[in-house]
Short mmCIF file of C-alpha atoms and ligand atoms in Angstrom, two decimals:
data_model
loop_
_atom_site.label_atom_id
_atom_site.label_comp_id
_atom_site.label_asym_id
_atom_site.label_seq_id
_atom_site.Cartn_x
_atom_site.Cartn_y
_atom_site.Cartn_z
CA UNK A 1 194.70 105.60 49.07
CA UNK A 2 195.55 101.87 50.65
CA UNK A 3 197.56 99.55 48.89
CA UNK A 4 194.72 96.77 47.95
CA UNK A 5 197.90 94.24 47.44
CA UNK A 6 198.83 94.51 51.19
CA UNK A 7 195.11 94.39 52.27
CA UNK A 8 194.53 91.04 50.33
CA UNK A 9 198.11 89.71 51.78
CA UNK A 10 196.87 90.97 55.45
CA UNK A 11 193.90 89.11 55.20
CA UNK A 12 195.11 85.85 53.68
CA UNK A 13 197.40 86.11 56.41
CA UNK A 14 194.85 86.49 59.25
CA UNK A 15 194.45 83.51 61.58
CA UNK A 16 191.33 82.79 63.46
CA UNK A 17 191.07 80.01 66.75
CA UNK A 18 188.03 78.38 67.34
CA UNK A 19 187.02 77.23 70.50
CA UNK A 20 186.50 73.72 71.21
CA UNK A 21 183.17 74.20 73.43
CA UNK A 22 181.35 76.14 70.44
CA UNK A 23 180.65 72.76 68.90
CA UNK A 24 178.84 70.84 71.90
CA UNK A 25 176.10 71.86 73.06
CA UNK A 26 174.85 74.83 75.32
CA UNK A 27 172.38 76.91 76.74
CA UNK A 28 171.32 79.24 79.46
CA UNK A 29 171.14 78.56 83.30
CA UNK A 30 167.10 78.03 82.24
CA UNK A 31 167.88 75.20 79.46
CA UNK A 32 170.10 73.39 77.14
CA UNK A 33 169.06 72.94 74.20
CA UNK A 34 170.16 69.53 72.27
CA UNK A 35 171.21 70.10 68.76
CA UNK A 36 171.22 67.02 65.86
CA UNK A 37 174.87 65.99 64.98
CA UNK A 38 176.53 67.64 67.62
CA UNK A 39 179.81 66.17 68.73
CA UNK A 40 180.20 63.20 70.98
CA UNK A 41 184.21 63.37 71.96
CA UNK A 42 186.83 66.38 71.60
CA UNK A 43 187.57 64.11 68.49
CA UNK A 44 184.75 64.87 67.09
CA UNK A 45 184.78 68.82 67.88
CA UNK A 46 187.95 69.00 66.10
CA UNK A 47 186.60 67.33 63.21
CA UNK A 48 183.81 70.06 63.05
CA UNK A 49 186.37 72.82 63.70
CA UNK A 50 188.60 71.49 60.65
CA UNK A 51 184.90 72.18 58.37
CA UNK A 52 185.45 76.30 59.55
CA UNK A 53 188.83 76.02 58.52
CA UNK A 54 187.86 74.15 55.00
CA UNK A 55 185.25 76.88 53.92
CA UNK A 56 187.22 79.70 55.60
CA UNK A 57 190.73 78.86 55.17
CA UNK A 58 191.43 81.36 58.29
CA UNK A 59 190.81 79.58 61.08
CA UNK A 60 193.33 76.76 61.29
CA UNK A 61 193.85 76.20 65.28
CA UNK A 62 191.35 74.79 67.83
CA UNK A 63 191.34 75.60 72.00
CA UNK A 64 190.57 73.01 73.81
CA UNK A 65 189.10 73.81 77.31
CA UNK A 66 190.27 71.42 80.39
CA UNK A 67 188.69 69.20 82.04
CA UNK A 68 185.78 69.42 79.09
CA UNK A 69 188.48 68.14 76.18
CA UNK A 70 190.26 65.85 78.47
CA UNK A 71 191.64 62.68 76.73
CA UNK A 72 194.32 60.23 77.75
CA UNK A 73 196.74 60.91 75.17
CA UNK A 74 196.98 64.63 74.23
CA UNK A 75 199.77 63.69 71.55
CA UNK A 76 197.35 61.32 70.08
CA UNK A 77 194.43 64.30 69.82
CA UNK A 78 197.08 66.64 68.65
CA UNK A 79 197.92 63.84 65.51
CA UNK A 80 194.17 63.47 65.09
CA UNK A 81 193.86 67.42 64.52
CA UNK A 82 196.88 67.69 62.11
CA UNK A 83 194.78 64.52 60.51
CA UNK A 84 191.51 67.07 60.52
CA UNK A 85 193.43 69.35 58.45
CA UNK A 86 194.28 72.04 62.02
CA UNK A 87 196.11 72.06 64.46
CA UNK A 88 195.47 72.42 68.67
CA UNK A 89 195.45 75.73 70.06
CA UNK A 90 195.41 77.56 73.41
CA UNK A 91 194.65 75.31 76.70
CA UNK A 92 191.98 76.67 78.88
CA UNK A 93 191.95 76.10 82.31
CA UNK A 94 188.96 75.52 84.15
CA UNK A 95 189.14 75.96 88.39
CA UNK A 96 184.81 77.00 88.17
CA UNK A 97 183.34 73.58 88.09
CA UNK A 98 184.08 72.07 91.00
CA UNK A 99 182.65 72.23 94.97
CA UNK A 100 185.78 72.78 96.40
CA UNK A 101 186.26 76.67 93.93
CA UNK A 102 182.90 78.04 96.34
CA UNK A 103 185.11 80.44 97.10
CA UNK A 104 187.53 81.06 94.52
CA UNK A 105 190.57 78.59 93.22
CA UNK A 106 193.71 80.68 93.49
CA UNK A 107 192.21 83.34 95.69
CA UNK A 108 190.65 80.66 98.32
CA UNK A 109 190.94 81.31 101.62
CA UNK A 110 191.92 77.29 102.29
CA UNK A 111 195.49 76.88 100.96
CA UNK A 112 194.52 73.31 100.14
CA UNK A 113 192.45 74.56 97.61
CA UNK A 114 194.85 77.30 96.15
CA UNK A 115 197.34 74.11 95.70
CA UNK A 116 194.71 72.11 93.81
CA UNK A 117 193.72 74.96 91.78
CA UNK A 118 197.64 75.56 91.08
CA UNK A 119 197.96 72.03 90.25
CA UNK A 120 195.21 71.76 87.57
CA UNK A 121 196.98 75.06 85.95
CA UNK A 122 200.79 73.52 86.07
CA UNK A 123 199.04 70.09 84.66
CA UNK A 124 197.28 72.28 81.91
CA UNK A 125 200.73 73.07 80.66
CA UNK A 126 202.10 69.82 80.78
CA UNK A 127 198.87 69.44 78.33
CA UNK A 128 200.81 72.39 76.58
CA UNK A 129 203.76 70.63 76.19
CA UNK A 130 202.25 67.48 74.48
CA UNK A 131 199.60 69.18 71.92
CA UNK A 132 203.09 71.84 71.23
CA UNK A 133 200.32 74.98 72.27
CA UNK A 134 201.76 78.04 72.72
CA UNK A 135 199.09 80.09 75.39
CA UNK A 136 197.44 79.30 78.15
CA UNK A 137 194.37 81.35 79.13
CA UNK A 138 193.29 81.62 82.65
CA UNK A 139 189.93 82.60 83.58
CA UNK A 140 188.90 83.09 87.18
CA UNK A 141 185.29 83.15 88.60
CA UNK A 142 186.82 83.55 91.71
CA UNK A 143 185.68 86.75 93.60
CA UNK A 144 183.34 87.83 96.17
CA UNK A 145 179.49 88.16 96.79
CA UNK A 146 179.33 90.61 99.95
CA UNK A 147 181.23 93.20 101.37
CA UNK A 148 183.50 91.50 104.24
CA UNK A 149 183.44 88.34 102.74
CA UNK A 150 187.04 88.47 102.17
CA UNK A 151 190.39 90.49 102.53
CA UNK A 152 190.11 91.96 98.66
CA UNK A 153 194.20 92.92 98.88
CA UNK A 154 194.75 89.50 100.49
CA UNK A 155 193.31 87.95 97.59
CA UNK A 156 195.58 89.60 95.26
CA UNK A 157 198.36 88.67 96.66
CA UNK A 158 196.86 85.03 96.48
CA UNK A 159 196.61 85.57 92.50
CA UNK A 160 200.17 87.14 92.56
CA UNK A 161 201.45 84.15 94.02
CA UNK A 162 199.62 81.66 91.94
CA UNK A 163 200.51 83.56 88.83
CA UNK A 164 204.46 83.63 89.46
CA UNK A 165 204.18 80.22 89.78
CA UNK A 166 202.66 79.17 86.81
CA UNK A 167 204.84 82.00 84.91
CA UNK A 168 208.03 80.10 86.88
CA UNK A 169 206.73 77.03 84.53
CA UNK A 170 206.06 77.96 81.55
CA UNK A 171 208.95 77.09 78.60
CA UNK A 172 210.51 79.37 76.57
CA UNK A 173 207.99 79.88 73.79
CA UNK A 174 205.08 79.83 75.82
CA UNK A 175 202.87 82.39 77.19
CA UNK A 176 199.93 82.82 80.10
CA UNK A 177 196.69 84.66 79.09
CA UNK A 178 194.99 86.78 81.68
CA UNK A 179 191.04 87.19 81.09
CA UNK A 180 189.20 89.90 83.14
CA UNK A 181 185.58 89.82 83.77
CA UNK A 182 183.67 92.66 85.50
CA UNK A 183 180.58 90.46 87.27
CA UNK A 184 179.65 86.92 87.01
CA UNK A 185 179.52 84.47 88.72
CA UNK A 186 180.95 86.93 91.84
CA UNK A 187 178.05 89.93 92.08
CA UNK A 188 180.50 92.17 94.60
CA UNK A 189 184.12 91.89 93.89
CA UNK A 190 185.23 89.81 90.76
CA UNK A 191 189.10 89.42 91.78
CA UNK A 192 190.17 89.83 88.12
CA UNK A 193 187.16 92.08 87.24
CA UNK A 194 189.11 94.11 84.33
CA UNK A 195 192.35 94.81 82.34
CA UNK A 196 194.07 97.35 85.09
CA UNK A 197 193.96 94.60 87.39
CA UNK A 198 195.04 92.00 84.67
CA UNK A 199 197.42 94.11 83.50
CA UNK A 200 199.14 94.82 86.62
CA UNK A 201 198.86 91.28 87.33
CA UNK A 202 200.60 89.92 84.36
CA UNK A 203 203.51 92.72 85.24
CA UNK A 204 204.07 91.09 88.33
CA UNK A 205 204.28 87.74 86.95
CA UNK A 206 206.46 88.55 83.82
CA UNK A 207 207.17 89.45 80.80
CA UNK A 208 205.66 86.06 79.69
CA UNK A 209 202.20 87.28 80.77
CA UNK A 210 199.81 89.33 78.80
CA UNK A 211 196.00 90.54 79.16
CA UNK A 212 193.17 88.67 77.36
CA UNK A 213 190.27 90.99 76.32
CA UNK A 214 186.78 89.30 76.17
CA UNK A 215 184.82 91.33 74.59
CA UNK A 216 181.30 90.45 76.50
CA UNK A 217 183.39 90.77 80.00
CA UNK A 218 182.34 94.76 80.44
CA UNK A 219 179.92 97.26 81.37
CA UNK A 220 177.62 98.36 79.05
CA UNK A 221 179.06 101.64 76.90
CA UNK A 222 182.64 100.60 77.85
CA UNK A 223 185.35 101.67 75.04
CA UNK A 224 186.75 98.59 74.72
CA UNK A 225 188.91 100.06 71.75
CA UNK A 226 190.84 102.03 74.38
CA UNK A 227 191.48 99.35 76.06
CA UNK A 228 192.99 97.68 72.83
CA UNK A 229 195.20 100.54 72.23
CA UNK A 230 196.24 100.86 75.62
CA UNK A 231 197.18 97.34 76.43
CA UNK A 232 198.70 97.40 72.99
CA UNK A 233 201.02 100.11 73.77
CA UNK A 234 202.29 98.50 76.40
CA UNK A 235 202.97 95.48 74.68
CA UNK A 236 200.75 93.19 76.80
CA UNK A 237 197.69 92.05 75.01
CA UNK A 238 198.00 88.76 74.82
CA UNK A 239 194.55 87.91 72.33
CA UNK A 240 191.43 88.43 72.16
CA UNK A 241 188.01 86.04 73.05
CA UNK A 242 185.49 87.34 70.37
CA UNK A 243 181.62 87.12 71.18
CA UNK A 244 178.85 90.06 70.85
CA UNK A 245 176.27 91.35 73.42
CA UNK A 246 174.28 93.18 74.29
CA UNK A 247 173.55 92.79 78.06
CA UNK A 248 176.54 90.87 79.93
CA UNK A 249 178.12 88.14 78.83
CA UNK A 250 175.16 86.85 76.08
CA UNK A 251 178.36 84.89 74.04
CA UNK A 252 176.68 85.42 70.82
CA UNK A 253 178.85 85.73 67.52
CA UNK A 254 180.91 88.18 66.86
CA UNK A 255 179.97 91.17 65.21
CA UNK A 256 176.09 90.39 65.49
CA UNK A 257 175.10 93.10 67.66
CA UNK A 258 177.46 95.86 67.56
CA UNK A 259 179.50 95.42 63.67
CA UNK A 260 180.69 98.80 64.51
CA UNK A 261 182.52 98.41 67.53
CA UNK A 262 183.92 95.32 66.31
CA UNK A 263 185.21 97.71 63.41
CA UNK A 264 186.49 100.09 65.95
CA UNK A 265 188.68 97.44 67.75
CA UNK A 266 190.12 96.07 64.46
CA UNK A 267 190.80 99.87 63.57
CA UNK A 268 193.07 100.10 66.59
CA UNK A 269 194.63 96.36 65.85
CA UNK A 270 195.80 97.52 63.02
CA UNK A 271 196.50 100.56 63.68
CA UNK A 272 198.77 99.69 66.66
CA UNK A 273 200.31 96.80 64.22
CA UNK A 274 198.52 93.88 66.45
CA UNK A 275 198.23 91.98 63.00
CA UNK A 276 201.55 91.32 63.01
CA UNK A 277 203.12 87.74 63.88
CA UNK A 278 205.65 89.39 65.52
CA UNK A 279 203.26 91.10 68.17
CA UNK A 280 201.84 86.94 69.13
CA UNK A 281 198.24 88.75 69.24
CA UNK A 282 195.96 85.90 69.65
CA UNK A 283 192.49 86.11 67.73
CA UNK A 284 189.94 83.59 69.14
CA UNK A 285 186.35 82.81 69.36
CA UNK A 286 184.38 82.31 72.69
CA UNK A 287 181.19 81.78 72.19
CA UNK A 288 178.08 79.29 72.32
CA UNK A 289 175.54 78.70 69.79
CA UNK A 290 172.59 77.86 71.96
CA UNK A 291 169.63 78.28 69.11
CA UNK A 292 171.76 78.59 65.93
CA UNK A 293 173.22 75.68 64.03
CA UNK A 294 176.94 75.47 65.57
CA UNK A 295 179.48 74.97 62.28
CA UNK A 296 177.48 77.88 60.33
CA UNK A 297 177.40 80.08 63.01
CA UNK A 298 181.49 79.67 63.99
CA UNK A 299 181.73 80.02 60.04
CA UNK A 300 179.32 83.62 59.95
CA UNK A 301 181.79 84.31 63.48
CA UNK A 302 184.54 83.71 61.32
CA UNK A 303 183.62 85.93 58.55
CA UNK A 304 182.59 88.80 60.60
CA UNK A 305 185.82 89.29 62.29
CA UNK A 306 186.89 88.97 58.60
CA UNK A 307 184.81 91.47 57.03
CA UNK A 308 185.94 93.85 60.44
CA UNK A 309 189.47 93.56 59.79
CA UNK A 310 189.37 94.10 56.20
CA UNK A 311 187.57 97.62 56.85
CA UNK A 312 190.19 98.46 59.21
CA UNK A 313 192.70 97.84 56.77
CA UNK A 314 191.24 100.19 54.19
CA UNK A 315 191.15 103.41 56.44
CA UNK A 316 193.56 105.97 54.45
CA UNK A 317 195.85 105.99 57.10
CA UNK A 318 198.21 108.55 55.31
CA UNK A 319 194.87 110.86 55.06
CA UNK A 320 193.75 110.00 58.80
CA UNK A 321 196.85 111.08 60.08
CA UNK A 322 197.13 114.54 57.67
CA UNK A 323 193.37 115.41 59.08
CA UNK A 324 194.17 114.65 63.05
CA UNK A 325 197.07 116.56 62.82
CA UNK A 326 195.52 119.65 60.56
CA UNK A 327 192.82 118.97 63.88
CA UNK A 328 190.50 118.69 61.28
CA UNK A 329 187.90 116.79 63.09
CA UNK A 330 185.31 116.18 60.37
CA UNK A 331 187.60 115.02 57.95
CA UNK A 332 189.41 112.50 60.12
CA UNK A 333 186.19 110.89 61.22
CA UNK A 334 185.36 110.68 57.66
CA UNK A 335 188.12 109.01 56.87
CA UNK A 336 186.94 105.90 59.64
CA UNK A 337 183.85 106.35 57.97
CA UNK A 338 184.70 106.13 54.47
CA UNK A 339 186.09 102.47 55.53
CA UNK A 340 184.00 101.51 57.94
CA UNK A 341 181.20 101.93 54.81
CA UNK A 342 182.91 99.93 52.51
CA UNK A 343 181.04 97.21 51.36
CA UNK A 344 184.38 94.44 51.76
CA UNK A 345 182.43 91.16 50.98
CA UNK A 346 183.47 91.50 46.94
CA UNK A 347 187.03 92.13 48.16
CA UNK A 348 186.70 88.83 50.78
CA UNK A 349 185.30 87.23 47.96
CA UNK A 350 188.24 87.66 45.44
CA UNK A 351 190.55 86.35 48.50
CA UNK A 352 188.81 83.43 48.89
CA UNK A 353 188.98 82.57 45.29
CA UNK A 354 192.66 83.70 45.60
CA UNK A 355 193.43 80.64 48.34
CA UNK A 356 191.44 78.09 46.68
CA UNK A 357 187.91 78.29 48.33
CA UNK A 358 184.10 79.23 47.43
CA UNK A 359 183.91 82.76 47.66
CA UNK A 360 180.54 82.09 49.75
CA UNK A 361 181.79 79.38 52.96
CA UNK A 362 178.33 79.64 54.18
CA UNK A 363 176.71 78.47 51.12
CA UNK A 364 179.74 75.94 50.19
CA UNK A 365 179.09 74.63 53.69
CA UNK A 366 175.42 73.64 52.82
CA UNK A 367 176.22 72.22 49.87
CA UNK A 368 179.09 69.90 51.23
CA UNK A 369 176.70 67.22 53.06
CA UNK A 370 179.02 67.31 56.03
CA UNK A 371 176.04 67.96 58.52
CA UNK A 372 173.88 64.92 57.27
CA UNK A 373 176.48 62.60 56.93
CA UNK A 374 177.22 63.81 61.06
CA UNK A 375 173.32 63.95 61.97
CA UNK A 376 173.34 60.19 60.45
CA UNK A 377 176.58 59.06 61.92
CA UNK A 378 176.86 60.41 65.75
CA UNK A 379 173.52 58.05 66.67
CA UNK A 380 174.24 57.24 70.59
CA UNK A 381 177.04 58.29 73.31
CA UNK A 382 177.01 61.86 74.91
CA UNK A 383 176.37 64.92 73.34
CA UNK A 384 179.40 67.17 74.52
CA UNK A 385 178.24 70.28 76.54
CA UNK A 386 179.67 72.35 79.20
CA UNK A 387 181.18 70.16 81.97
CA UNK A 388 181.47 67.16 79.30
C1 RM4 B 401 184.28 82.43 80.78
C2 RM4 B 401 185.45 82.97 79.99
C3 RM4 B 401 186.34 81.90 79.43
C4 RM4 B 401 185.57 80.76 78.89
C5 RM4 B 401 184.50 80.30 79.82
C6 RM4 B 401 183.68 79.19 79.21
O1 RM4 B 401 183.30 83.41 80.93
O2 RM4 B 401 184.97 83.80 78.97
O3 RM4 B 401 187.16 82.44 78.43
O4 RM4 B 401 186.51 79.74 78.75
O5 RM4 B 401 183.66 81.35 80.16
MN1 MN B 402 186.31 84.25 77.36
#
C-alpha cells in the first residue's frame, strides 16, 4: 500500500526547468523550420516559459543557454522573469559554435584556445552570479574524428585542468554540471563520451561537481536506470536533461518514445531519494520542437515526466522489498508492474485542482488565447533559433 497523501505532496512538490532554446526555433542539419509566434528576444522565451509554468504549476525555472540568451543586463532579465511569474535557471555554456572550437575548447591542442574557452565558462558564472543561478552545465563537443588525431590522455588532463579551474570559481552555493555524450559531433573519441568519464572527472574537480545524464546521449539498449542508481549512490548526479529517442540524439519530448524507460529512471529517483531537495537533483528539459507547436509540446514534456514520477511513487515499496528479498522474482516485477500500469492522469488531475489549475494544461492552454495574441504581436525582428 503507498500513502496517496505523500504521493500528492511529492508531486506538488516536483520542480521542472525548461530550457530557454525549446521556444525558438529549430530543426535538423537538412532544415529549420519557422514556426508563427515564436520568440524574438530571451525576453520573450521567458515569457513563453512562464505559460508552462501557468498551466503546469511545476515548472517554475528557465535555463538560459550562452551566447544564444545573451543580454546586457542579466539582473534586468532575471527581474523580467520574476515579472513572468519564474525565475532563471541553470547557465549553459556554449564553446561549439565558434571556428576557433575545430578542435575542441578545453581539450584544444592551442592553449590560446583552451584560455578562451575557459574564459567564456568563468564569464558564464559571473552570469551566475547576477541571475542568483545555482548550476552551471557544461557540454563539450570537443573530441576526436580519427585515430592519431590527438593524445586521448593528454586531452584529459586538458579537461582536468579546465575543470579545477572553473570548480576554483564557483561560490559557495553553486555547482558545475558535467554532460556526457557518446558520438556527435566527434565520430572517434568524444572526450566526455559518458558518465565514468564524467564521473571521474567531476571527482577530480570537487565535491562541487556532479554528472549530468542526457538521456538521448547513449547507445541504443543502454540501461540508463543503472546509471541513475549508480551515480546516485555516489552522490554525484547533478540533474538530468530530459528528451526521448529513438536513434541518437533525436531531442524529442520526453517520454514519447520509450514511457517505460522514462518510468524506470523515475523508479530509481525515487527509489534512491533523488526527489528530495536535499539531494539538489536537477530535473530539466532539453529538447527542440522542430514540427510540433513549441509551448504545447514543453507543456505534454512537462506532464510526461509528471505522469512518470507519479508511477514511481506508487510502487509498494514495502511489498517490492518483501518479494526481492523472499527472491521472489515474479512477484517483485509485479510489483513495478502493478505501478507502472496505473492509469495516474485522474490522480494528476486531482493535484492540479489541488494547486489552483485546470486539471487538463493542454486544453486550458488552447483556450487561454496566449498563442494568437503572440502570432499577432511578434510581427518583425528575428525569430530566435540556435546560434541566435
Ligand atoms: C547538446 C547538449 C546540451 C545542449 C546542447 C544544445 O547536445 O545536450 O545540453 O545544451 O546540445
Ligand atoms: Mn543536453
Amino acid at each position: 500500500m503507498t500513502d496517496r497523501s505523500a504521493v500528492v505532496a511529492a508531486l506538488k512538490d516536483q520542480r521542472i526547468e525548461l530550457p530557454s532554446w525549446a521556444f525558438g526555433n529549430s530543426g535538423t542539419r537538412f532544415k529549420v523550420f519557422a514556426q508563427r509566434g515564436v520568440p524574438r528576444t530571451p525576453q520573450e522565451k521567458i515569457a513563453d516559459a512562464a505559460e508552462v509554468h501557468r498551466f503546469t504549476g511545476v515548472a517554475p525555472s528557465v535555463a538560459l543557454h550562452i551566447p544564444w540568451d545573451r543580454v546586457d543586463d542579466y539582473a534586468a532579465l532575471a527581474a523580467h522573469a520574476a515579472g513572468c511569474g519564474v525565475a532563471l535557471g541553470t547557465i549553459n555554456s556554449n564553446v561549439f559554435q565558434d571556428d576557433d572550437y575545430m578542435l575542441g575548447s578545453v581539450c584544444n591542442p592551442d592553449p590560446r584556445v583552451r584560455r578562451k574557452a575557459l574564459d567564456h565558462l568563468l564569464a558564464c558564472i559571473d552570469i551566475m552570479d547576477a541571475t542568483g543561478s545555482r548550476d552551471l552545465k557544461l557540454w563539450f563537443s570537443d573530441g576526436t574524428n580519427y585515430p592519431g588525431q590527438d593524445d586521448i590522455r593528454a586531452r584529459q588532463d586538458r579537461l582536468a585542468e579546465a575543470l579545477a579551474a572553473v570548480h576554483a570559481r564557483l561560490g559557495p552555493d553553486q555547482r558545475m554540471l558535467l554532460e556526457y555524450k557518446l558520438f556527435e559531433p566527434a565520430f572517434y573519441t568524444m572526450d566526455v563520451p559518458d558518465w565514468g568519464t564524467a564521473y571521474l572527472q567531476c571527482v577530480a574537480a570537487g565535491p562541487k561537481a556532479a554528472v549530468v545524464v542526457d538521456t538521448g546521449h547513449h547507445a541504443p539498449g543502454t540501461n540508463i536506470e543503472f546509471i541513475v542508481a549508480s551515480l546516485l549512490r555516489a552522490g554525484r548526479l547533478g540533474g538530468f536533461d530530459f528528451n526521448s529517442r529513438f536513434y541518437a540524439d533525436d531531442d524529442l519530448m520526453v517520454g514519447s518514445a520509450d514511457p517505460f524507460q522514462l518510468f524506470r529512471i523515475m523508479a530509481e529517483v525515487v527509489g534512491g531519494g533523488g526527489l528530495s531537495a536535499d539531494l539538489g537533483v536537477a530535473f530539466m528539459l532539453d529538447q527542440c520542437h522542430n514540427i510540433e507547436p513549441k509551448i504545447p509540446g514543453q507543456i505534454r514534456s512537462v506532464m510526461n515526466v509528471q505522469e512518470a514520477t507519479a508511477k514511481a511513487l506508487l510502487i509498494d515499496q514495502a511489498a517490492l522489498a518483501a518479494a526481492q528479498a523472499g527472491g521472489d522474482v515474479l512477484g517483485a516485477n509485479a510489483v513495478l508492474m502493478d505501478a507502472y500500469n496505473t492509469d495516474v492522469r485522474p490522480l494528476l488531475a486531482d493535484v492540479r485542482a489541488e494547486m489552483g489549475l485546470d486539471p487538463d494544461p493542454i486544453a486550458a492552454y488552447a483556450r487561454s488565447g496566449y498563442f494568437d495574441r503572440i502570432v499577432a504581436e511578434r510581427v518583425g525582428g528575428q525569430a530566435a533559433g540556435w546560434g541566435a
